[in-house]
GROMACS .gro file of C-alpha atoms in nm:
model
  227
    1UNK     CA    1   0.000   0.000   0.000
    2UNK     CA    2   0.097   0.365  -0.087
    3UNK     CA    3   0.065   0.650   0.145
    4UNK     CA    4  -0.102   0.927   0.026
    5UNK     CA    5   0.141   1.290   0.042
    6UNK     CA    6  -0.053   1.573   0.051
    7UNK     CA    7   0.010   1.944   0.144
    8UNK     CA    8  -0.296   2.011   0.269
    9UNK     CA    9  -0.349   1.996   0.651
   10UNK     CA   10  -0.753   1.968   0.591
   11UNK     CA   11  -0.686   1.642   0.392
   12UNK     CA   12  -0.446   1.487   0.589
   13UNK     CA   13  -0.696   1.490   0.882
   14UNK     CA   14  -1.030   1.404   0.675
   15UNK     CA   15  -1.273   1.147   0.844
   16UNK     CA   16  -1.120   1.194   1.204
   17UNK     CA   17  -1.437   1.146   1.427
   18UNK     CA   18  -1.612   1.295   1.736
   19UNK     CA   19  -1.509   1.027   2.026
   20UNK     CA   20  -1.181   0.909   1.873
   21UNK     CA   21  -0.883   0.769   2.023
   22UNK     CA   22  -0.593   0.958   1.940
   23UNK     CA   23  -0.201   0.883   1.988
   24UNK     CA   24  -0.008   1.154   1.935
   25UNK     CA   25   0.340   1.183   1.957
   26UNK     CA   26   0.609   1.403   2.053
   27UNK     CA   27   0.833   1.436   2.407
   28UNK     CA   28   0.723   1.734   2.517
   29UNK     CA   29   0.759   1.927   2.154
   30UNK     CA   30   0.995   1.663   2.040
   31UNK     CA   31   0.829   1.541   1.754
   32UNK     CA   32   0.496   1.681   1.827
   33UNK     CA   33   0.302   1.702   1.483
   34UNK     CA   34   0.184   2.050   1.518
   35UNK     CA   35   0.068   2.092   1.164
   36UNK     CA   36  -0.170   1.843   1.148
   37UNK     CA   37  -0.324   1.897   1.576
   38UNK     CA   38  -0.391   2.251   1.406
   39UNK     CA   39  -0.548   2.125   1.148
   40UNK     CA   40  -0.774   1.880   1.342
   41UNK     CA   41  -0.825   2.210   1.551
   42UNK     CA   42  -1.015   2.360   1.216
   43UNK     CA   43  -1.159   2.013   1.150
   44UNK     CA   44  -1.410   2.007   1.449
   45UNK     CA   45  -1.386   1.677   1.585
   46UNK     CA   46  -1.449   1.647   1.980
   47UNK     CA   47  -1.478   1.417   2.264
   48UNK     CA   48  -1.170   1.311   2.182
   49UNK     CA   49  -0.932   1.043   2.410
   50UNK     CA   50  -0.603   1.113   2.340
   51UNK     CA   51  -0.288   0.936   2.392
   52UNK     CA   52   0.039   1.071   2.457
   53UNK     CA   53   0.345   1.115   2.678
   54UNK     CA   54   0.336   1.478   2.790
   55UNK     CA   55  -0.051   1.701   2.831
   56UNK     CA   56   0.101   1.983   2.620
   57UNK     CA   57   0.325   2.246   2.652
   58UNK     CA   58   0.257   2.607   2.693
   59UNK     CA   59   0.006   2.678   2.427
   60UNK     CA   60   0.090   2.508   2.116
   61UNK     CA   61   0.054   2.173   1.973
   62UNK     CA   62  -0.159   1.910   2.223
   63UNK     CA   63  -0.164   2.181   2.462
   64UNK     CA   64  -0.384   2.426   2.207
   65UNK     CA   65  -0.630   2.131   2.134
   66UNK     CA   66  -0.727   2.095   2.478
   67UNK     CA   67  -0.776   2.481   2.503
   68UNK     CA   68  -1.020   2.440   2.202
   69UNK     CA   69  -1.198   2.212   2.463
   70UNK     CA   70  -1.201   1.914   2.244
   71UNK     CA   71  -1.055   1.675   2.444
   72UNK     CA   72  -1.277   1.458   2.709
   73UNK     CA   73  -0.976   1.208   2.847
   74UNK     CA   74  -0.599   1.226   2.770
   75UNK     CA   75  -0.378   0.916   2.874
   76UNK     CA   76  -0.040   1.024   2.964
   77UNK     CA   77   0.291   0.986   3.168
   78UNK     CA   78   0.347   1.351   3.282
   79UNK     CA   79   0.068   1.574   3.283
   80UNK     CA   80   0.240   1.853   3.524
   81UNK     CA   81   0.502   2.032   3.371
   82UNK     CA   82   0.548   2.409   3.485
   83UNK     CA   83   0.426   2.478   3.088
   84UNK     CA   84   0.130   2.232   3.115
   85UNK     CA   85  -0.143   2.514   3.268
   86UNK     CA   86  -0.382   2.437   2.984
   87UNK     CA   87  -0.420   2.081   3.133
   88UNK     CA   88  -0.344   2.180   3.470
   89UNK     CA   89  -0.644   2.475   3.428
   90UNK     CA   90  -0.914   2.202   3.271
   91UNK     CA   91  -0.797   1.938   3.533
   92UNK     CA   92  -0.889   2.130   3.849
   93UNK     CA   93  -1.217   2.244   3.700
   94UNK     CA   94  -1.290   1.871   3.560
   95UNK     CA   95  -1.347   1.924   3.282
   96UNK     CA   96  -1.111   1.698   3.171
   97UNK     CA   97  -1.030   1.349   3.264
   98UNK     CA   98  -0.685   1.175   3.324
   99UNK     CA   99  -0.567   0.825   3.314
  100UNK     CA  100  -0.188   0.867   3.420
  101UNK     CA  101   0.026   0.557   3.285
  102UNK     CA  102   0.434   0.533   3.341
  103UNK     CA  103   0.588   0.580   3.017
  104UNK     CA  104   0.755   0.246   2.998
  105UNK     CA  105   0.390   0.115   3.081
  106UNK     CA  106   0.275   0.343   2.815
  107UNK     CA  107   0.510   0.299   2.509
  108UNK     CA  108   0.480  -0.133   2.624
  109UNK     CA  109   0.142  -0.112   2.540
  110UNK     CA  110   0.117   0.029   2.233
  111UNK     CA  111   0.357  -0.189   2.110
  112UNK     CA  112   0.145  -0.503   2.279
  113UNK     CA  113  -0.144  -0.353   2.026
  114UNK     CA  114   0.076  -0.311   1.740
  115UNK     CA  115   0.178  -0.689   1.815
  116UNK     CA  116  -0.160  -0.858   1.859
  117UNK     CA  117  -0.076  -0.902   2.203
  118UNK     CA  118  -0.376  -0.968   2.419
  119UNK     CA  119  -0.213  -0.821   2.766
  120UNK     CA  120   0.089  -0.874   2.954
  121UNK     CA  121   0.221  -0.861   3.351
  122UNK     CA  122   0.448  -0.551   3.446
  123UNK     CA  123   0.624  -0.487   3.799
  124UNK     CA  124   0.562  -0.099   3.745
  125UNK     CA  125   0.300   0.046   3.961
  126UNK     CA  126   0.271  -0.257   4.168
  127UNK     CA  127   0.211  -0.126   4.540
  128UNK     CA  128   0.077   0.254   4.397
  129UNK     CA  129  -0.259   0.358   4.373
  130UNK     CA  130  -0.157   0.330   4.006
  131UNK     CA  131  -0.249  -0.046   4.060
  132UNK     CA  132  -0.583  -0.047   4.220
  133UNK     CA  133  -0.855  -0.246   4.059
  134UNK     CA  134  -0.611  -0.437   3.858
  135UNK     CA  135  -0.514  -0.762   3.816
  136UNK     CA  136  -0.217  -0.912   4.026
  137UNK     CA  137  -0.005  -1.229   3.987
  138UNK     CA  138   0.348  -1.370   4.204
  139UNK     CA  139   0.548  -1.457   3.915
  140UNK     CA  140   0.863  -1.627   4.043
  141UNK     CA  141   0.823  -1.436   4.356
  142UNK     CA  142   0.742  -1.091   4.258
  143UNK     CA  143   0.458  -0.952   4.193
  144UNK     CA  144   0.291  -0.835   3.851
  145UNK     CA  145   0.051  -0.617   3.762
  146UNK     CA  146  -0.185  -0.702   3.434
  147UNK     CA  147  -0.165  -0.441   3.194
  148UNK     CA  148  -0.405  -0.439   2.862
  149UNK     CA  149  -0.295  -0.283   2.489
  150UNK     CA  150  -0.351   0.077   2.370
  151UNK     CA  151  -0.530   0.095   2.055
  152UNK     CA  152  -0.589   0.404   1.847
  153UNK     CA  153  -0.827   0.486   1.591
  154UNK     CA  154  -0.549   0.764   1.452
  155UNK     CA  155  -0.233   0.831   1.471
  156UNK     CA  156  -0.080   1.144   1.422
  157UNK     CA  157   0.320   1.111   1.425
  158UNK     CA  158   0.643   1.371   1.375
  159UNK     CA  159   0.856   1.201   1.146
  160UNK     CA  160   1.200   1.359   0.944
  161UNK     CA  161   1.163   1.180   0.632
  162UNK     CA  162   0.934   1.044   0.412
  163UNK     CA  163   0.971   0.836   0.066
  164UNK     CA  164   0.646   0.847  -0.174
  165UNK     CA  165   0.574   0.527  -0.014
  166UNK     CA  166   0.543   0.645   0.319
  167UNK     CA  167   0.867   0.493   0.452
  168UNK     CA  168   0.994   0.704   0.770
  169UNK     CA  169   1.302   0.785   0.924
  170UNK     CA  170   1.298   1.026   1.231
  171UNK     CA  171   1.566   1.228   1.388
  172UNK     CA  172   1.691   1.177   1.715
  173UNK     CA  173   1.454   1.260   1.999
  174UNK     CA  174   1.197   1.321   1.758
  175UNK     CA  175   1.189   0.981   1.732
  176UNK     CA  176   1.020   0.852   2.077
  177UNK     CA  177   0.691   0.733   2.068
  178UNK     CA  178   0.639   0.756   1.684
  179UNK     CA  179   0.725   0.404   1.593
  180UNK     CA  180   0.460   0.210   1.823
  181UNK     CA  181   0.234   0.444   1.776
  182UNK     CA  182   0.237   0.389   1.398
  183UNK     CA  183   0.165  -0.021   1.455
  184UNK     CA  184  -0.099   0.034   1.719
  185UNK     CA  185  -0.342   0.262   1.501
  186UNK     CA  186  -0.569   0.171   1.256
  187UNK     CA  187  -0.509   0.524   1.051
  188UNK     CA  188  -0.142   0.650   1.100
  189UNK     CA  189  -0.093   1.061   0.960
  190UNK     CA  190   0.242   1.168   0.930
  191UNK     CA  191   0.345   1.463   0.957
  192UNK     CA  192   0.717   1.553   0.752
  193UNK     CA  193   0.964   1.777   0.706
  194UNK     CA  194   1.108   1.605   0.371
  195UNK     CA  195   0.969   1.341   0.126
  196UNK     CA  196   1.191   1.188  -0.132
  197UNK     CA  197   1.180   0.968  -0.426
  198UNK     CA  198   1.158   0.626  -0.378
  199UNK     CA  199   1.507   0.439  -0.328
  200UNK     CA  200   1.635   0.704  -0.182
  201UNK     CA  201   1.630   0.628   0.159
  202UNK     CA  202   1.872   0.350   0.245
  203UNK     CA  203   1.601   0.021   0.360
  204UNK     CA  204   1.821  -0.018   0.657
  205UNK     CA  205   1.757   0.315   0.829
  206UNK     CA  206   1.408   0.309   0.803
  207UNK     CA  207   1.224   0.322   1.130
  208UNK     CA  208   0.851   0.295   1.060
  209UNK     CA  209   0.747   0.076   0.703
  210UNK     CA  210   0.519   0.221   0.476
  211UNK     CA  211   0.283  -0.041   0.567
  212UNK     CA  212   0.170   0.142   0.832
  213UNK     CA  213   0.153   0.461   0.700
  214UNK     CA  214  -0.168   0.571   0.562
  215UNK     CA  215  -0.122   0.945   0.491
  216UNK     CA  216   0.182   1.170   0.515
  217UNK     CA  217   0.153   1.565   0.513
  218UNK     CA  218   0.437   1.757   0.331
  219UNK     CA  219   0.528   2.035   0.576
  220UNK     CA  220   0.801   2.222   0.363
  221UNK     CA  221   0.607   2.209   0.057
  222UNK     CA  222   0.334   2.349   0.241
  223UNK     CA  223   0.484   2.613   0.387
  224UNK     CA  224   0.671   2.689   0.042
  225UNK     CA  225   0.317   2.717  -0.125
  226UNK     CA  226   0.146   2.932   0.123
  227UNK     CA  227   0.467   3.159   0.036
   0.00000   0.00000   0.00000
């Protein structure tokens, strides 16, 4: 399957419906696809759960969708940062809700739903409130906690490079969650700095196959044609 490259935010983001499960990426603004959260700003769509490490950052990005009030639950690992007073703001009025998940708990499963796994025992959280209501099993002595996939409807990625495939490559910290998220969704938008002819990027430093890749927005050639 070919991804489809398109410089138009609107496009890239067509279809995304009210009450859908988001991962989006980025650490912090690491990798955070701001070009395509703005454009699912204009889109409209609400209720949204979304999945991601950080509750946004000052007010652009994740941070700017939740101001737009379209957010009803975001799944993260660190929701307090001293730039996160969007989140912070909606939290303590509750208007929003928050399911806080470590981030090695977070990034394992993703990758358990981009693997078919089913669920999986983890020692993190084990003794926290983090673990109330879950399942527990002594494994060889130690105690697990069950832990059950992340599955998105969309995801919407930061990625370097793109081929007219869809094949990605990402660059350094950018990187983070971008790879599991693109197995664990059933819609993956890119969002890219650079997209190349095909054969151009070397097979062994791609990151995320074009197999998952459904859509990939042109950034550069975006911002060249609004110019």
């Amino acid at each position: 399957m070919t991804a489809t490259i398109t410089t138009d935010p609107a496009e890239s983001v067509r279809g995304i419906e009210d009450g859908a499960t988001i991962l989006v990426g980025g650490f912090g603004m690491a990798g955070m696809p701001t070009a395509l959260i703005d454009a699912l700003i204009d889109q409209g769509a609400t209720d949204l759960t979304i999945v991601s490490n950080n509750a946004g950052n000052g007010d652009r990005g994740l941070a700017a969708l939740l101001a737009a009030g379209r957010v009803r639950k975001i799944v993260c690992s660190f929701p307090r940062q001293h730039d996160s007073y969007v989140f912070d703001q909606l939290y303590r009025a509750g208007q929003i809700e928050l399911e806080l998940v470590p981030q090695g708990n977070l990034a394992e499963r993703m990758r358990a739903a981009g693997a078919g796994i089913g669920a999986f025992y983890c020692p993190t959280g084990v003794g926290t409130p983090l673990a109330d209501g879950k399942e527990t099993r002594i494994i060889e002595g130690h105690e697990y906690v069950l832990e059950y996939p992340i599955h998105g409807d969309y995801a919407l990625i930061g990625a370097y490079r793109a081929d007219r495939l869809g094949n990605l490559v990402y660059r350094k910290t950018a990187r983070n969650f971008g790879p599991v998220m693109a197995t664990a969704a059933s819609t993956v938008i890119a969002e890219v700095h650079d997209v190349v002819e095909i054969g151009s990027i070397d097979p062994e430093v791609v990151i995320t196959p074009s197999i998952y890749v459904d859509r990939v927005l042109h950034v550069a050639a975006m911002n060249r044609k609004a110019s």
